[in-house]
Short mmCIF file of C-alpha atoms in Angstrom, two decimals:
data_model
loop_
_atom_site.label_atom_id
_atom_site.label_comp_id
_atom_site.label_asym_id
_atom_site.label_seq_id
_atom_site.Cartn_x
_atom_site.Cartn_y
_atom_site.Cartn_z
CA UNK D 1 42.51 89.12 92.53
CA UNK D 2 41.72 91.81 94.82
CA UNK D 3 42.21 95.48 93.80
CA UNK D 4 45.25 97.12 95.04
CA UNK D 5 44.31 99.63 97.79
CA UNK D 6 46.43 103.07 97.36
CA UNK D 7 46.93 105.22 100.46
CA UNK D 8 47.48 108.64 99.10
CA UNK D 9 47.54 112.09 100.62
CA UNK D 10 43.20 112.12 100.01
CA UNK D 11 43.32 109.24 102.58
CA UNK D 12 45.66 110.13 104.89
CA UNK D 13 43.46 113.33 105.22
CA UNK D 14 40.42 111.55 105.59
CA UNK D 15 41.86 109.63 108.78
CA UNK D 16 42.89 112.17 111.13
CA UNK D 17 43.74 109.75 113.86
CA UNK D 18 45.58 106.86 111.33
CA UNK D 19 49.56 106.07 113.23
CA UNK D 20 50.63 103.34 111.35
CA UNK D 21 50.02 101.57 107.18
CA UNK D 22 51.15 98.55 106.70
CA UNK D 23 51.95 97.12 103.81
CA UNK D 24 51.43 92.85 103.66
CA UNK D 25 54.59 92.66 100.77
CA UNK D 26 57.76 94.21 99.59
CA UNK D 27 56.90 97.22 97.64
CA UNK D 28 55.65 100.33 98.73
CA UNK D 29 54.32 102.01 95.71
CA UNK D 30 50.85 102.30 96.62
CA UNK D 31 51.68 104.49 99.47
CA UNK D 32 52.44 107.96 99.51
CA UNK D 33 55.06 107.96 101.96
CA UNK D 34 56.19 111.37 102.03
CA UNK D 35 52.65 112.22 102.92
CA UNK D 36 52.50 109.57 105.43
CA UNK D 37 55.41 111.15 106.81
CA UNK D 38 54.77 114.31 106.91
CA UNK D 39 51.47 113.11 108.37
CA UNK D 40 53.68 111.33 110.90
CA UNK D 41 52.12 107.82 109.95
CA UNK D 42 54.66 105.08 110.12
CA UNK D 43 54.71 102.84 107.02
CA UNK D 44 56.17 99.63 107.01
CA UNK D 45 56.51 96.76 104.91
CA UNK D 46 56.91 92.90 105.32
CA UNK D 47 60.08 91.74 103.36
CA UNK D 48 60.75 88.56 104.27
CA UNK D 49 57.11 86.71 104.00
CA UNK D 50 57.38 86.66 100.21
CA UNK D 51 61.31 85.66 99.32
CA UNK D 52 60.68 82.30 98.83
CA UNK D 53 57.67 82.42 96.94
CA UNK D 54 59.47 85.00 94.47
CA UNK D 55 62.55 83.12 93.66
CA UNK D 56 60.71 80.29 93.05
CA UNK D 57 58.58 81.88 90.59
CA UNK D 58 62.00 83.47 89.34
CA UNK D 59 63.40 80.04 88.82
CA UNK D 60 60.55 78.50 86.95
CA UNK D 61 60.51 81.34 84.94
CA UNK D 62 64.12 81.09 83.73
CA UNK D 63 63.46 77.36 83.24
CA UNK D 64 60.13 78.05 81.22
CA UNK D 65 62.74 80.12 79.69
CA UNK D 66 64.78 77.86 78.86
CA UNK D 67 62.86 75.08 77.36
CA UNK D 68 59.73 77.03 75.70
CA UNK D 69 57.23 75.04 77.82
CA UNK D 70 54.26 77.72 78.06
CA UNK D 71 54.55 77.96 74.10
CA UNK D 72 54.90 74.12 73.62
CA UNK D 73 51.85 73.68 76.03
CA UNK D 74 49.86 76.57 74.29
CA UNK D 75 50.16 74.20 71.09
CA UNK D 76 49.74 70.68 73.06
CA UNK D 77 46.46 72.53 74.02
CA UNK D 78 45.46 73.37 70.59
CA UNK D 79 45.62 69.52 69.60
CA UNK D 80 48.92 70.00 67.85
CA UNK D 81 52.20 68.01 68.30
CA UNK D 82 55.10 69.84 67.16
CA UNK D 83 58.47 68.80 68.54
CA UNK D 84 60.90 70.48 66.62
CA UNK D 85 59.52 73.78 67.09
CA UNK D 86 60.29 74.00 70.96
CA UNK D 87 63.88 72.78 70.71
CA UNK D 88 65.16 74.30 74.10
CA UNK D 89 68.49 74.80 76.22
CA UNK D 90 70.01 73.32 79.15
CA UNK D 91 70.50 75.48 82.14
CA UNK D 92 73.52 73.51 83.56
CA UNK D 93 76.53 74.87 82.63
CA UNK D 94 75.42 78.69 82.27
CA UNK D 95 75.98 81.53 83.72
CA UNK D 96 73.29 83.37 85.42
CA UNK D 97 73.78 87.38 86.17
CA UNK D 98 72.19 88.42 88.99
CA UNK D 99 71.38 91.76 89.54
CA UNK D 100 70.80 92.59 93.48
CA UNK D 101 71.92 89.96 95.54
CA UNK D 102 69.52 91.17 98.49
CA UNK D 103 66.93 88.57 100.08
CA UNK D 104 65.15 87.33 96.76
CA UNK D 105 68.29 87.37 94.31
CA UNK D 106 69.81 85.66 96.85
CA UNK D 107 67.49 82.69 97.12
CA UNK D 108 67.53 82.64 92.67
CA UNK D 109 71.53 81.96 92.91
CA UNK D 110 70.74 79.12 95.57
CA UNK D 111 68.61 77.24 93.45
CA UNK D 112 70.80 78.51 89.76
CA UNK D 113 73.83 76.96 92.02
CA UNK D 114 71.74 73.29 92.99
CA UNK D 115 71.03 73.13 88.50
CA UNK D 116 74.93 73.35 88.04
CA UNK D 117 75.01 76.78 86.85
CA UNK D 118 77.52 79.76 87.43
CA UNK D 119 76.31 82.62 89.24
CA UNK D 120 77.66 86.31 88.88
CA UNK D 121 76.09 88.84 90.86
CA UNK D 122 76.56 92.80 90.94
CA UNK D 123 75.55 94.44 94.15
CA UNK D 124 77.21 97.32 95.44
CA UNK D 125 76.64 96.47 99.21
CA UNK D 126 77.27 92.77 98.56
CA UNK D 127 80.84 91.96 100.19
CA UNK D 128 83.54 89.19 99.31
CA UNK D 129 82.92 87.49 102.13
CA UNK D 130 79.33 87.21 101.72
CA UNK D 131 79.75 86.33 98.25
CA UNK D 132 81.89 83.64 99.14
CA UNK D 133 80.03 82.58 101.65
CA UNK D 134 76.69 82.05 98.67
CA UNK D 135 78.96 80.44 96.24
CA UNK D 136 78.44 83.68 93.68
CA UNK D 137 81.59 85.69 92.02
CA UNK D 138 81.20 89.02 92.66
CA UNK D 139 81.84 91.21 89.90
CA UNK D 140 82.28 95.12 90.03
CA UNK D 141 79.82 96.77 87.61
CA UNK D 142 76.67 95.59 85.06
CA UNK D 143 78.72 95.76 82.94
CA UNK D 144 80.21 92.59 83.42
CA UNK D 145 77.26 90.85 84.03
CA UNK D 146 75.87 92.18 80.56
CA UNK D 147 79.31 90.58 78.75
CA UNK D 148 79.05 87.31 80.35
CA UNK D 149 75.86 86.35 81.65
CA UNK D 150 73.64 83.59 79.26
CA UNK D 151 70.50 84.38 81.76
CA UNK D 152 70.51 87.76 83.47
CA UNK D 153 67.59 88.15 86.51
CA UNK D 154 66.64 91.43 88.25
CA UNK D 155 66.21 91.80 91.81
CA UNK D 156 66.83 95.69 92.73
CA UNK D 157 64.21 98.57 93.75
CA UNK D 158 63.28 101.44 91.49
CA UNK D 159 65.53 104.44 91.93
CA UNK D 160 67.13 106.93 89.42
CA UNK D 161 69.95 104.50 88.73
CA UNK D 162 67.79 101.28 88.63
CA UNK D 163 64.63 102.62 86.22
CA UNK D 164 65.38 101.54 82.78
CA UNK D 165 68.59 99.87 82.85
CA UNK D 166 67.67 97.48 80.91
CA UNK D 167 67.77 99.82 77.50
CA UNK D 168 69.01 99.88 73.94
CA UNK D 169 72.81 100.55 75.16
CA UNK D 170 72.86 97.71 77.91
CA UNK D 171 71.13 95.29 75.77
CA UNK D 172 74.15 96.09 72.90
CA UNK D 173 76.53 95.18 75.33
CA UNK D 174 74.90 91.64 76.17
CA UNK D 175 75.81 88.10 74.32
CA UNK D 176 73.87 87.88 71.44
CA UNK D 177 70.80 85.34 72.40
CA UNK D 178 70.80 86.41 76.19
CA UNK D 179 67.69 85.62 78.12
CA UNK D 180 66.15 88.52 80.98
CA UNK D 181 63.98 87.77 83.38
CA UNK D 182 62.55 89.99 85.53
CA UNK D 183 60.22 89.11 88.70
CA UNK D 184 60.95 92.88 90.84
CA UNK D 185 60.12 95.89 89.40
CA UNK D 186 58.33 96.67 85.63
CA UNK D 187 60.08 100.32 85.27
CA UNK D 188 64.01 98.51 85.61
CA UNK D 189 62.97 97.37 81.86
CA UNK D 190 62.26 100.00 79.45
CA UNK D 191 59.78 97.91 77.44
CA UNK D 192 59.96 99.29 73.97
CA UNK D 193 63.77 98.72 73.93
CA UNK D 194 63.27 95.37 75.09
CA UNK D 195 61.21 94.80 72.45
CA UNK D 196 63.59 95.43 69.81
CA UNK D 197 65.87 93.50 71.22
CA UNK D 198 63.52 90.36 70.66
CA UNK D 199 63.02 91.28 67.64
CA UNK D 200 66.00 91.47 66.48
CA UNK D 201 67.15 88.36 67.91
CA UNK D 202 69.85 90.06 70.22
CA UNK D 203 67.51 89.00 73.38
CA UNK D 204 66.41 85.17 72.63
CA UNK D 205 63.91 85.44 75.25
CA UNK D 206 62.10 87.37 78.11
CA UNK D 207 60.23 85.79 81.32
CA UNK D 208 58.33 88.97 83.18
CA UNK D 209 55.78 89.23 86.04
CA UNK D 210 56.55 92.71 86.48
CA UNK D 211 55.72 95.64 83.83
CA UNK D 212 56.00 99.66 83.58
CA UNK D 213 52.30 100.18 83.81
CA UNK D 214 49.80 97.41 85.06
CA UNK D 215 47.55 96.11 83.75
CA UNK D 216 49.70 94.92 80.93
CA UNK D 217 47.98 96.58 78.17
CA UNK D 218 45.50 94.22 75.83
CA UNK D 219 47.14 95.00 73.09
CA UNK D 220 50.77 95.70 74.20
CA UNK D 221 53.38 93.66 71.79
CA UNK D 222 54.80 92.13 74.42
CA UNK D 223 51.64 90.03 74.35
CA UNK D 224 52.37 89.03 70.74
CA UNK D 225 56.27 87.89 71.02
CA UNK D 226 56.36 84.23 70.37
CA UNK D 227 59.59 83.91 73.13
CA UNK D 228 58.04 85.95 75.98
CA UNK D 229 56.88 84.11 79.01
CA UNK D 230 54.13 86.77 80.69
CA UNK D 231 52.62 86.13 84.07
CA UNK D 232 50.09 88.81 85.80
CA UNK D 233 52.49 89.81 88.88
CA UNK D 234 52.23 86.33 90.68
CA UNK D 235 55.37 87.13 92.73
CA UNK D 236 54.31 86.86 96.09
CA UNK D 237 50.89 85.08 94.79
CA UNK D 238 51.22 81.54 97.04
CA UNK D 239 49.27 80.40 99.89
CA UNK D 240 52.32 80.32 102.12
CA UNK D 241 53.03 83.68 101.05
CA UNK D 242 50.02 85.34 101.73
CA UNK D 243 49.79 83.86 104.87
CA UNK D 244 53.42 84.89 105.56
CA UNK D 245 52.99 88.43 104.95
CA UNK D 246 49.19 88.76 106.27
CA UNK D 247 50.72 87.33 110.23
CA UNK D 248 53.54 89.48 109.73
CA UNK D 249 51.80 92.47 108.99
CA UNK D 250 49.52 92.26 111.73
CA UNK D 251 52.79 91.22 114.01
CA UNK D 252 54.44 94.62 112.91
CA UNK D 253 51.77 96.42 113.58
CA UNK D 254 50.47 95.25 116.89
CA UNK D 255 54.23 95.28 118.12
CA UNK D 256 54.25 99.15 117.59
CA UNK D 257 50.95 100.34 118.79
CA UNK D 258 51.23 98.51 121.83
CA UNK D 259 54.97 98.60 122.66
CA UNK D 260 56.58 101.23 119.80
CA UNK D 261 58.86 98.44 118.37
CA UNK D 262 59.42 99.45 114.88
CA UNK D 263 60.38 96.84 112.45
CA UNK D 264 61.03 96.86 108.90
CA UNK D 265 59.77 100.59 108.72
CA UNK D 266 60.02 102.53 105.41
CA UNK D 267 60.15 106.09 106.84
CA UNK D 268 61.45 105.77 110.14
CA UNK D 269 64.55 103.41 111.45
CA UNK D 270 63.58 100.23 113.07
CA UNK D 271 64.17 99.57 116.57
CA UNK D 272 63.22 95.97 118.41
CA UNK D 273 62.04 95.06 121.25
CA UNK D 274 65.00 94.97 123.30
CA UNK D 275 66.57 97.95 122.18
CA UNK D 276 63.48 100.32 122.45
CA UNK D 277 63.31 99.08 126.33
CA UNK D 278 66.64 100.61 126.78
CA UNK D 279 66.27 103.17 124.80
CA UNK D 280 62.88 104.54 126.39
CA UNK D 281 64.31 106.00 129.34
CA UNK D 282 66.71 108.74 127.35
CA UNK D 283 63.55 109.31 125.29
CA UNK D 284 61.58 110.54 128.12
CA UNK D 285 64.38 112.65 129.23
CA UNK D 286 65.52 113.63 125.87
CA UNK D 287 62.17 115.16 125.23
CA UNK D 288 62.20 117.04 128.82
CA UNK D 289 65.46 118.59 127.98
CA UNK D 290 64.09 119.74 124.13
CA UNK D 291 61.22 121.33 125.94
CA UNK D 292 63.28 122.71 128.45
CA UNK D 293 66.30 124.20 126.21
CA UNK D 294 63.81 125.75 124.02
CA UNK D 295 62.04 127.90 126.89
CA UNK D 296 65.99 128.90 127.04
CA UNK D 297 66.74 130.54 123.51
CA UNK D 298 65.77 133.40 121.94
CA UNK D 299 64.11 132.92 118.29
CA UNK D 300 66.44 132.16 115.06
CA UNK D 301 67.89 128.89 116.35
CA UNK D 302 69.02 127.16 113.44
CA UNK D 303 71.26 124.10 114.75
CA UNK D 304 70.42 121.41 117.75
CA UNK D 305 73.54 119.55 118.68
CA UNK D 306 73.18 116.44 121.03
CA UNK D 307 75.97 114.81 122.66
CA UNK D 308 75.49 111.50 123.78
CA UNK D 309 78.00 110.72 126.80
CA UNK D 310 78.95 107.63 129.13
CA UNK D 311 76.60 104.79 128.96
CA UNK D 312 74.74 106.63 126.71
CA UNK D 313 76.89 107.01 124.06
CA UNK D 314 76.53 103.22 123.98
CA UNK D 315 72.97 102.63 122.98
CA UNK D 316 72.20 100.37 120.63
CA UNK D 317 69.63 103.32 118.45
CA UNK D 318 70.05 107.24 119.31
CA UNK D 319 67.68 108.63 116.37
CA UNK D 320 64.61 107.80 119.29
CA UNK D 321 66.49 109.86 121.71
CA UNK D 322 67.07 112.62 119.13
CA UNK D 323 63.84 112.65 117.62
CA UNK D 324 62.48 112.71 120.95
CA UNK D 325 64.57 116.05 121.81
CA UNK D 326 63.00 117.70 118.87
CA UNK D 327 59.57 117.02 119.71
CA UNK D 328 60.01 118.63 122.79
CA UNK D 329 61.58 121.94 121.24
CA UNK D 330 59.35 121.96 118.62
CA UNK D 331 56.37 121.99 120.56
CA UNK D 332 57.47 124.15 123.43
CA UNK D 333 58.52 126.32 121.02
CA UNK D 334 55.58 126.45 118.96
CA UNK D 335 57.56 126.39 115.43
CA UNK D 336 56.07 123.79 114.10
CA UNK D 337 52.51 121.90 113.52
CA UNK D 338 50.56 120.82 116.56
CA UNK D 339 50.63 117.03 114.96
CA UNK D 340 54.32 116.45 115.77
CA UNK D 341 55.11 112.69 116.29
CA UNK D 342 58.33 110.93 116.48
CA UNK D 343 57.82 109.80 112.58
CA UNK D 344 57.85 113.67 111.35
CA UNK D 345 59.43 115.11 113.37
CA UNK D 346 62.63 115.13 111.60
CA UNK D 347 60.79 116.11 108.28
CA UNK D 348 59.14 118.57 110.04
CA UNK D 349 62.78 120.22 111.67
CA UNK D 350 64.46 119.98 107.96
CA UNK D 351 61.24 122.26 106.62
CA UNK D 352 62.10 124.56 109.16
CA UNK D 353 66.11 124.81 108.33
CA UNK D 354 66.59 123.48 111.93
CA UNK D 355 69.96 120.94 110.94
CA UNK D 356 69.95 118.61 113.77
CA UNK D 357 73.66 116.99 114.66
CA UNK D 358 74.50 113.99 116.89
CA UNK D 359 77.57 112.96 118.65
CA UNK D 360 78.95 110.17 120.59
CA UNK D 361 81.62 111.80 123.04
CA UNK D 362 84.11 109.70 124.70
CA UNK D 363 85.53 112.37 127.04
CA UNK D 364 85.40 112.02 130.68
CA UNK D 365 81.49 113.00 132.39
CA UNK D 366 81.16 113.58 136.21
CA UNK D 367 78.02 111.79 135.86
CA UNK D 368 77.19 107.76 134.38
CA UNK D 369 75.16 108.54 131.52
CA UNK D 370 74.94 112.04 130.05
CA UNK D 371 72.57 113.40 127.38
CA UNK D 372 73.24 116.81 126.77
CA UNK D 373 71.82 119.89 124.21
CA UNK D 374 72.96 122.77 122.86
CA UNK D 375 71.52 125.32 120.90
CA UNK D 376 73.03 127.80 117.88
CA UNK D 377 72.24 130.39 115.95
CA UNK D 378 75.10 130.48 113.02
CA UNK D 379 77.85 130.19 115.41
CA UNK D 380 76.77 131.01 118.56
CA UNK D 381 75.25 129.01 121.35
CA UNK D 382 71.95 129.79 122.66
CA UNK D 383 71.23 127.95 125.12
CA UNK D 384 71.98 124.37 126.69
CA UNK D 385 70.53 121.77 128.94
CA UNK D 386 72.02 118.60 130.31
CA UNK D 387 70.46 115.50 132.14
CA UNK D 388 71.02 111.68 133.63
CA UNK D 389 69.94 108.92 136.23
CA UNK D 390 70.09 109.40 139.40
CA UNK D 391 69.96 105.75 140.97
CA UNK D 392 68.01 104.01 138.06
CA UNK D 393 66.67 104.83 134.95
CA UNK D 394 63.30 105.68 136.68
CA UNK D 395 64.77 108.94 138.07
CA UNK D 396 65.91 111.50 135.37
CA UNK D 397 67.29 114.54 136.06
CA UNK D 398 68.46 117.97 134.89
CA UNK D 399 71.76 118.73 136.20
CA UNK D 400 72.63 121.25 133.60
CA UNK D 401 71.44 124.62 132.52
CA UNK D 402 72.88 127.86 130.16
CA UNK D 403 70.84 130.47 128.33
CA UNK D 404 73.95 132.16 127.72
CA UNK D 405 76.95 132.11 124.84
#
């Protein structure tokens, strides 16, 4: 297996003229994004070319789980034939928790569903509907999928709520002889605690591709537990997969160096195609009228306000528009770095204390479209600049201007 590639802040520095990582997978750990960032380098992932590949290897897990079949095969292998030892359990007929119904958990309760088992899921952005609509009961805590679940699989991201949750105290309030399996991230299981759990008997089993710190440890006792299934982070390890996420990667990135489509960014919101193309015009003007209000003001201007008005208060993505505004102040001004992009620029404005405010107006405009910013210092406006279309969207136009309260 290749070696995983890191892009920290030592790389970023040594490629000045880097605008986009990509990352060919899900996670993004290997990437120091707030460098990137801050370095205005766009970072984005590929989601979607390993989901399949995932909850497969989920699903065999839980039924390698289930029926002891790397043990039995370890001893097949070592010319024994012991039946009784790798007396098993059926799958149909229990219920499966499912933590993060996103793209992969998802795909787990499709295939949990097709072997006749009952699925419970706890998501907090998962909605009745939806839940209806994948044949899951939606329950509202972990809680409840820690009382009732007989299998419980992980699909959620790291963050301070998610790292370590399965611990001592959730693990006491799971049915005795539960099985975990976790395919997403190693830090959601706090290993030693697991451990004890397997020990004890509490936990009758653990299937996990994923650990805290990889390589798994030679000698870590996970490695020793006689009903632990281990795999080396095989996840998104298929030939579809690979291929998957190596065309979309390059697709991603091609599609925003040569048009600025973003898609499936980490540190910036995605725009398509489509939207971008009507979206480009305000951009060009919203960054004439940030250069042009910030000639206007005096220094100390701590709020931008944008108004978005008419036909331009329905675009499908303003955050272009505003970054766009700020890039213009900021380097007219000559606050900030000379490397402002569209991808920092907002990090860069928050370092500064500049808070930056949108808002879609519905009130009457003499003019079509209307894009229109104001400046403040506490609570008085600095200066102001409006614009539009005069004809077409090839014509822009400042048809307002104030440098006074």
């Amino acid at each position: 297996m290749a070696p995983v590639v890191s892009v920290t802040q030592a790389v970023l520095d040594a490629a000045p003229k880097l605008q986009v990582v990509g990352r060919a997978g899900v996670g993004i750990d290997n990437v120091d994004v707030s460098a990137a960032t801050q370095r205005g380098v766009v970072v984005m992932n590929t989601p979607a070319g390993n989901t399949v590949t995932t909850a497969e290897l989920t699903f065999f897990m839980l039924g390698a789980l289930a029926r002891k079949i790397p043990a039995a095969h370890a001893t097949m292998a070592a010319g024994k034939w012991d039946r009784k030892a790798f007396q098993g359990i059926e799958i149909q007929g229990k219920t499966l928790g499912v933590l993060g119904m996103g793209r992969i958990g998802s795909e787990v309760a499709k295939r949990a569903l097709a072997f006749g088992m009952r699925v419970i899921a706890y998501d907090p952005f998962l909605t009745e509907a939806r839940a209806r609509q994948l044949g899951v009961e939606l329950v509202a805590d972990t809680d409840a999928i820690y009382r009732s679940s007989d299998f419980i699989t992980v699909h959620m991201p790291v963050t301070p709520d998610t790292r370590g949750m399965i611990n001592s105290e959730s693990i006491a309030k799971m049915k005795p002889g539960v099985r975990i399996v976790n395919c997403a991230r190693g830090e959601i299981v706090n290993e030693p605690d697991l451990i004890a759990g397997l020990e004890s008997g509490k936990v009758a089993g653990a299937a996990l591709d994923v650990f805290s710190s990889e390589p798994l440890a030679a000698d870590h006792k996970l490695r020793s537990l006689p009903n632990v299934v281990l795999t080396p982070h095989l996840g998104a390890s298929t030939e579809e997969a690979q291929e998957k996420c190596g065309l979309e990667v390059a697709e991603i990135i091609s599609a925003f160096l040569l048009t600025g489509e973003v898609r499936n960014a980490v540190n910036l919101p995605g725009v398509d195609a489509k939207a971008f193309e009507q979206v480009q015009p305000y951009v060009a003007l919203g960054e004439k009228l940030g250069s042009l209000v910030s000639q206007l003001a005096p220094p100390g201007v701590d709020r931008l306000y944008v108004t978005f008005g008419g036909k331009a208060k329905d675009l499908p993505a303003t955050d272009p528009v505003t970054r766009a505004i700020l890039k213009g102040y900021l380097n007219a001004s000559g606050t900030g770095p000379k490397d402002i992009n569209n991808i920092n620029v907002r990090s860069i404005a928050s370092n500064l204390g500049l808070t930056v405010e949108e808002k879609k107006s519905d009130e009457p405009v003499t003019f079509n479209e209307w894009l229109h910013v104001q400046l403040f210092h506490g609570n008085t406006k600095v200066g102001s600049a409006g614009g539009t279309f005069f004809g077409s969207s090839q014509n822009p136009r400042i048809v307002r201007v104030s440098s006074t309260p």
